[in-house]
Coordinates of C-alpha atoms and ligand atoms in Angstrom, one line a residue:
M1 CA -14.8 5.1 -15.4
Q2 CA -11.3 6.5 -14.8
A3 CA -9.2 5.8 -11.8
V4 CA -6.4 8.0 -10.3
V5 CA -3.9 6.0 -8.3
L6 CA -1.8 8.0 -5.8
V7 CA 1.7 6.6 -6.1
G8 CA 3.9 9.5 -5.3
G9 CA 4.5 9.3 -1.5
Q10 CA 8.0 8.9 0.0
G11 CA 7.1 5.7 1.8
T12 CA 9.2 6.8 4.8
R13 CA 7.9 4.1 7.1
L14 CA 9.2 1.4 4.8
R15 CA 12.7 2.8 4.6
P16 CA 15.4 1.6 3.8
L17 CA 13.5 -0.6 1.3
T18 CA 11.9 2.5 -0.3
E19 CA 15.2 4.2 -0.8
S20 CA 15.7 2.3 -4.0
R21 CA 12.0 1.9 -5.1
P22 CA 8.8 3.7 -4.5
K23 CA 6.4 1.9 -2.2
P24 CA 3.9 0.9 -5.0
M25 CA 6.8 -0.9 -6.7
M26 CA 7.6 -3.1 -3.6
S27 CA 6.8 -6.6 -4.5
L28 CA 3.7 -8.3 -3.2
V29 CA 4.3 -12.0 -3.8
D30 CA 4.8 -12.2 -7.6
R31 CA 4.3 -8.6 -8.9
P32 CA 4.8 -5.0 -7.8
F33 CA 2.2 -4.0 -5.2
V34 CA 0.4 -1.5 -7.5
A35 CA 0.0 -4.2 -10.2
H36 CA -2.5 -5.9 -7.8
Q37 CA -4.4 -2.6 -7.7
I38 CA -4.5 -2.6 -11.5
D39 CA -5.7 -6.2 -11.5
H40 CA -8.5 -5.1 -9.1
L41 CA -9.5 -2.3 -11.4
V42 CA -9.5 -4.5 -14.5
R43 CA -11.7 -7.1 -12.7
A44 CA -14.1 -4.3 -12.0
G45 CA -14.0 -3.2 -15.7
V46 CA -11.9 0.0 -15.2
R47 CA -9.5 0.4 -18.1
D48 CA -8.4 4.0 -18.0
V49 CA -5.9 4.6 -15.2
I50 CA -3.8 7.7 -14.2
F51 CA -0.8 7.3 -12.0
S52 CA -0.3 10.4 -9.9
C53 CA 3.4 10.2 -9.2
G54 CA 6.0 12.1 -7.2
Y55 CA 8.8 10.1 -5.6
R56 CA 10.8 8.1 -8.2
P57 CA 8.2 8.1 -11.1
D58 CA 10.8 6.4 -13.4
A59 CA 10.5 3.1 -11.7
L60 CA 6.7 3.1 -12.3
E61 CA 7.0 4.3 -15.9
S62 CA 9.6 1.8 -16.9
H63 CA 7.7 -1.1 -15.5
F64 CA 4.1 -0.3 -16.6
G65 CA 4.8 1.8 -19.7
D66 CA 1.5 2.6 -21.5
G67 CA -0.3 0.0 -19.5
G68 CA -1.2 -2.2 -22.5
A69 CA 0.6 -5.3 -21.1
F70 CA -1.5 -4.9 -18.0
G71 CA -4.9 -4.5 -19.7
V72 CA -5.3 -0.8 -19.1
T73 CA -4.5 2.6 -20.7
L74 CA -2.1 4.2 -18.4
N75 CA -1.2 7.9 -18.2
Y76 CA 1.1 9.6 -15.8
V77 CA 1.3 13.0 -14.0
V78 CA 4.2 13.9 -11.7
D79 CA 4.0 16.4 -8.8
P80 CA 6.4 19.3 -9.4
E81 CA 6.9 19.1 -5.6
P82 CA 5.0 16.9 -3.1
L83 CA 1.4 18.0 -3.4
G84 CA -0.2 15.7 -0.7
T85 CA -3.0 13.4 -1.4
A86 CA -5.5 16.0 -2.7
G87 CA -3.0 18.1 -4.5
A88 CA -2.0 14.9 -6.4
V89 CA -5.6 14.4 -7.5
K90 CA -5.9 18.0 -8.6
N91 CA -2.6 17.7 -10.5
A92 CA -4.3 14.9 -12.6
E93 CA -7.3 17.1 -13.5
P94 CA -6.2 17.8 -17.1
L95 CA -6.2 14.0 -17.7
I96 CA -9.6 13.4 -16.0
H97 CA -12.3 13.6 -18.7
A98 CA -15.0 11.4 -17.0
D99 CA -17.8 13.0 -15.0
R100 CA -17.0 10.6 -12.2
F101 CA -13.7 8.9 -11.2
L102 CA -12.2 6.6 -8.7
V103 CA -9.2 7.6 -6.5
L104 CA -7.1 4.8 -4.9
N105 CA -4.3 5.3 -2.4
G106 CA -1.4 3.3 -3.9
D107 CA -0.7 1.4 -0.7
I108 CA -4.0 -0.4 0.0
L109 CA -4.6 -4.0 -0.6
T110 CA -8.3 -4.8 -0.9
D111 CA -10.9 -6.7 -2.9
L112 CA -13.6 -4.2 -2.1
D113 CA -16.7 -4.5 -4.4
L114 CA -16.3 -1.3 -6.5
H115 CA -19.6 -1.9 -8.3
A116 CA -21.6 -1.9 -5.0
M117 CA -19.8 1.2 -4.0
L118 CA -20.7 2.9 -7.3
A119 CA -24.3 1.8 -6.9
Q120 CA -24.5 3.6 -3.5
H121 CA -22.6 6.6 -4.8
Q122 CA -25.2 7.0 -7.6
A123 CA -28.2 6.3 -5.4
T124 CA -27.2 9.0 -2.8
G125 CA -26.2 11.6 -5.4
A126 CA -22.9 12.1 -3.5
V127 CA -20.2 14.5 -4.6
G128 CA -17.7 12.1 -3.0
T129 CA -18.0 8.6 -1.4
I130 CA -15.3 7.2 0.9
A131 CA -15.0 3.4 1.4
L132 CA -14.8 2.7 5.1
T133 CA -13.3 -0.3 6.8
P134 CA -14.0 -1.5 10.4
V135 CA -11.3 -1.4 13.1
E136 CA -11.4 -2.8 16.6
D137 CA -9.5 0.2 18.1
P138 CA -10.0 3.5 16.4
S139 CA -7.6 5.5 18.7
A140 CA -4.7 5.4 16.1
F141 CA -6.9 6.4 13.2
G142 CA -9.4 8.9 11.9
L143 CA -12.9 7.7 12.9
V144 CA -15.5 8.5 10.3
R145 CA -19.0 8.9 11.7
L146 CA -22.1 8.6 9.4
H147 CA -25.7 9.7 9.6
G148 CA -28.4 7.1 9.0
D149 CA -28.4 7.9 5.3
R150 CA -24.6 7.3 5.2
S151 CA -23.7 10.9 4.7
V152 CA -20.6 11.8 6.7
E153 CA -21.5 13.4 10.1
E154 CA -17.9 14.1 11.2
F155 CA -14.3 13.0 11.2
V156 CA -12.7 12.4 14.6
E157 CA -8.9 12.2 14.4
K158 CA -7.4 9.7 16.8
P159 CA -10.4 9.7 19.2
S160 CA -9.8 9.3 22.9
A161 CA -12.0 6.9 24.9
D162 CA -14.3 9.6 26.1
E163 CA -15.0 10.8 22.5
L164 CA -16.4 7.4 21.5
R165 CA -20.1 6.7 21.7
P166 CA -21.4 3.5 23.3
G167 CA -22.0 0.8 20.7
E168 CA -21.1 2.9 17.7
P169 CA -19.3 1.1 14.8
Y170 CA -15.6 2.1 14.5
R171 CA -15.0 2.8 10.8
I172 CA -12.0 4.4 9.2
N173 CA -11.1 5.8 5.8
A174 CA -10.2 2.9 3.6
G175 CA -8.3 4.9 1.0
T176 CA -10.7 4.3 -1.9
Y177 CA -12.9 7.1 -3.1
L178 CA -15.5 7.8 -5.8
M179 CA -15.7 11.4 -6.8
E180 CA -17.8 13.5 -9.1
R181 CA -15.8 16.0 -11.2
G182 CA -17.2 18.8 -9.1
A183 CA -15.2 17.5 -6.2
L184 CA -12.1 18.9 -7.9
E185 CA -13.4 22.4 -7.2
F186 CA -12.8 21.8 -3.5
I187 CA -9.1 21.4 -4.1
P188 CA -7.0 24.6 -4.6
A189 CA -4.5 24.1 -7.5
G190 CA -0.7 24.1 -7.1
Q191 CA -0.7 23.7 -3.4
K192 CA 0.0 20.9 -0.9
V193 CA -3.4 19.7 0.2
S194 CA -4.5 16.6 2.2
I195 CA -7.6 14.9 1.0
E196 CA -8.3 13.4 4.4
R197 CA -7.7 16.5 6.5
E198 CA -8.8 19.3 4.2
T199 CA -10.8 18.3 1.1
F200 CA -13.2 15.7 2.7
P201 CA -14.2 17.9 5.7
A202 CA -14.9 20.7 3.2
I203 CA -17.2 18.5 1.1
A204 CA -18.8 17.0 4.2
A205 CA -19.7 20.5 5.4
T206 CA -21.9 20.8 2.3
G207 CA -23.6 17.5 3.0
G208 CA -22.2 15.9 -0.2
L209 CA -19.8 13.4 1.3
Y210 CA -20.9 9.8 2.0
G211 CA -19.3 6.7 3.5
Y212 CA -19.5 3.2 2.0
P213 CA -18.9 0.8 4.9
S214 CA -17.4 -2.5 3.7
D215 CA -16.2 -5.7 5.4
S216 CA -14.1 -6.7 2.5
Y217 CA -10.4 -7.7 3.0
W218 CA -8.5 -4.5 3.6
R219 CA -4.9 -3.7 4.6
D220 CA -2.7 -0.7 4.3
I221 CA 0.8 -1.9 3.4
G222 CA 2.6 1.2 4.7
T223 CA 4.6 -0.3 7.6
P224 CA 7.0 -3.2 7.7
A225 CA 4.6 -5.3 9.8
S226 CA 1.6 -4.7 7.6
Y227 CA 3.6 -5.2 4.4
L228 CA 4.7 -8.6 5.7
D229 CA 1.2 -9.4 6.8
A230 CA -0.2 -8.5 3.3
N231 CA 2.3 -10.9 1.6
V232 CA 1.3 -13.7 4.0
D233 CA -2.4 -13.0 3.4
V234 CA -2.0 -13.2 -0.4
L235 CA 0.0 -16.5 0.0
A236 CA -2.8 -17.9 2.2
G237 CA -5.5 -16.8 -0.3
A238 CA -7.1 -14.4 2.2
V239 CA -7.7 -11.8 -0.4
T240 CA -8.7 -12.1 -4.1
T241 CA -5.6 -11.5 -6.3
E242 CA -4.1 -13.0 -9.4
A243 CA -1.1 -14.3 -7.5
P244 CA -0.5 -18.1 -7.3
T245 CA -1.6 -19.7 -4.0
P246 CA -1.1 -21.4 -1.7
G247 CA 2.5 -20.4 -0.8
P248 CA 5.4 -20.4 -0.6
Y249 CA 6.2 -18.3 -3.6
L250 CA 9.5 -18.8 -5.3
A251 CA 10.3 -16.5 -8.2
A252 CA 12.2 -17.6 -11.3
G253 CA 15.8 -18.8 -10.8
V254 CA 15.5 -19.4 -7.1
S255 CA 17.8 -22.3 -6.0
V256 CA 17.1 -24.0 -2.7
G257 CA 19.3 -26.7 -1.1
S258 CA 17.9 -29.0 1.5
A259 CA 16.4 -26.0 3.3
T260 CA 13.0 -25.4 5.0
I261 CA 10.8 -22.8 3.2
G262 CA 7.6 -22.0 5.0
S263 CA 4.3 -21.7 3.2
D264 CA 4.3 -18.1 4.3
A265 CA 7.6 -17.1 2.6
C266 CA 8.1 -15.1 -0.6
I267 CA 11.5 -15.5 -2.3
G268 CA 12.7 -13.1 -5.1
A269 CA 14.3 -14.0 -8.4
D270 CA 17.7 -15.7 -8.5
T271 CA 18.0 -16.0 -4.7
Q272 CA 20.1 -18.9 -3.4
I273 CA 19.3 -20.7 -0.2
A274 CA 21.9 -23.1 1.1
N275 CA 21.5 -26.5 2.8
G276 CA 20.1 -26.4 6.4
A277 CA 18.8 -22.9 6.1
S278 CA 15.2 -22.0 7.1
V279 CA 13.0 -19.2 5.8
Q280 CA 9.6 -18.6 7.4
R281 CA 7.1 -15.8 7.3
S282 CA 9.4 -13.5 5.4
V283 CA 9.8 -11.5 2.2
V284 CA 13.2 -12.0 0.6
G285 CA 14.3 -9.9 -2.4
A286 CA 16.1 -10.8 -5.6
R287 CA 19.6 -12.2 -5.8
V288 CA 19.8 -12.7 -2.0
R289 CA 22.2 -15.3 -0.7
I290 CA 21.2 -17.2 2.5
G291 CA 24.0 -19.3 3.8
G292 CA 24.0 -22.8 5.3
G293 CA 22.1 -23.2 8.5
A294 CA 21.0 -19.6 8.5
Q295 CA 17.5 -18.7 9.9
V296 CA 15.3 -16.0 8.5
R297 CA 12.0 -15.5 10.3
G298 CA 9.5 -12.6 10.4
A299 CA 11.8 -10.4 8.3
L300 CA 12.0 -8.3 5.2
L301 CA 15.2 -8.6 3.1
G302 CA 15.8 -6.2 0.2
D303 CA 17.6 -7.2 -3.0
D304 CA 21.3 -8.5 -3.1
V305 CA 21.3 -9.1 0.7
V306 CA 23.8 -11.7 2.0
V307 CA 23.0 -13.7 5.1
E308 CA 26.2 -15.6 6.0
P309 CA 26.2 -19.1 7.3
G310 CA 24.7 -19.7 10.7
A311 CA 23.3 -16.1 11.0
A312 CA 19.8 -15.6 12.4
V313 CA 17.6 -12.8 11.1
L314 CA 14.5 -12.8 13.3
E315 CA 11.2 -11.0 14.0
G316 CA 10.9 -7.4 13.0
V317 CA 14.1 -7.1 11.0
V318 CA 14.2 -5.0 7.8
I319 CA 17.4 -5.2 5.7
G320 CA 18.2 -2.7 3.1
D321 CA 19.5 -3.7 -0.4
G322 CA 23.0 -5.1 -0.5
A323 CA 23.5 -5.4 3.3
V324 CA 25.5 -8.3 4.7
I325 CA 24.7 -10.1 7.9
G326 CA 27.9 -11.7 9.2
A327 CA 28.3 -15.4 9.9
G328 CA 26.7 -16.4 13.2
C329 CA 25.2 -12.9 13.9
E330 CA 21.7 -12.8 15.4
V331 CA 19.6 -9.7 14.6
R332 CA 16.1 -9.1 15.7
D333 CA 13.8 -6.1 15.7
A334 CA 16.2 -3.9 13.8
S335 CA 16.5 -1.9 10.6
I336 CA 19.7 -2.5 8.8
P337 CA 20.7 0.3 6.3
T338 CA 21.2 -0.2 2.6
G339 CA 24.7 -1.7 2.0
A340 CA 25.5 -2.0 5.8
V341 CA 27.7 -4.8 7.1
V342 CA 26.7 -6.4 10.5
H343 CA 29.6 -8.0 12.2
P344 CA 29.5 -11.0 14.6
D345 CA 30.5 -8.7 17.5
G346 CA 27.3 -6.8 16.9
R347 CA 28.8 -3.8 15.3
V348 CA 27.0 -2.3 12.3
L349 CA 29.2 -0.7 9.7
A350 CA 27.3 1.7 7.5
A351 CA 27.5 1.4 3.8
S352 CA 30.7 2.6 2.1
Ligands
GTP1 P1 4.9 7.4 4.6 O1 5.9 8.4 4.3 O2 5.4 6.1 5.1 O3 3.7 7.9 5.4 O4 4.2 6.9 3.2 P2 3.5 7.7 2.0 O5 4.5 8.8 1.6 O6 3.1 6.8 1.0 O7 2.3 8.5 2.6 P3 0.8 7.9 2.9 O8 0.8 6.5 3.3 O9 0.1 8.9 3.7 O10 0.2 8.1 1.4 C1 -1.0 7.5 1.0 C2 -1.0 7.3 -0.5 O11 -0.9 8.6 -1.2 C3 0.3 6.5 -1.0 O12 -0.2 5.7 -2.0 C4 1.2 7.6 -1.5 O13 2.0 7.1 -2.6 C5 0.3 8.7 -2.0 N1 0.9 10.0 -1.7 C6 1.1 10.6 -0.5 N2 1.6 11.8 -0.6 C7 1.7 12.1 -1.9 C8 2.1 13.2 -2.7 O14 2.5 14.2 -2.2 N3 2.0 13.1 -4.1 C9 1.5 12.0 -4.7 N4 1.5 12.0 -6.0 N5 1.1 10.9 -4.0 C10 1.2 10.9 -2.6

């Protein structure tokens, strides 16, 4: 079995953190996010992986190389221009030699049972099978409706209340697909094509698309809130990964004075946390300095950030690499640009 991992998106919702790294290279506790997806594939026995890249492919290639150190054979294709989620699969076609392959969105954390999904895919004779995850409120998602035999009846994008049927399960696309080689024929070459909006409805119209409902752990890490939640979930052992648990997680070279570090905190390499500081439910990058008495709670800090003494970085804050939060400043619910300086009077100076 081969797997194509889509790792080429711009990750706009995670800016400014994705200005200096592609989303799949954002850390999830102790390793880049996509390394957990490789671990998941290796646990399922998949050893042949293709990264379909676009935005900042160098960061992926320099970390993962030929994949040997990660237990896989890894090959790369790079979009000549953004090709969308189906275009990026089509672009990998010359490297796909198996009759059947997996496709993973490179921003989904899950411990889905790939063997059980494959068993259903084979039993139904599907051209494509989409893993589905339950949601309480489907109004912000694309609802996937199935027939009794699990073939896809229809996709309902962002359904309004009157489009929902009483008692029906609310299931959405979970970003993991099994495809027969023939599915590639549904994707025109060299064009920007969305797998969700164009390719799947086309396959569904032939009756060859099936859904695989699963209750396994599932989270899309594409927003600051969900990325933070994913880190906290890994630290709590809520999802099967190879990361050390329980938290907190402190990378190599971290120095902590007499500070409070919550079990829901991830601290990047060589970060220094001074006496009296407190870090809770946050992801802190590498080489960050957190000054005496500073508080960091519910926040994402990039690399080389400085939080000066007595500052408070609170719920919903995302701080780009190298930014400085001035002594005594309180910031909440804000996105601080890369290299910006936040002054005690509340002014934000953009990066020089
Ligand atoms: P946002 O800009 O925040 O929406 O993030 P994104 O660019 O990652 O888009 P989205 O979350 O819709 O992408 C789902 C998955 O497909 C992610 O793993 C992306 O890396 C990947 N992806 C999205 N668009 C492309 C593309 O044009 N080319 C490639 N190679 N991958 C893509």
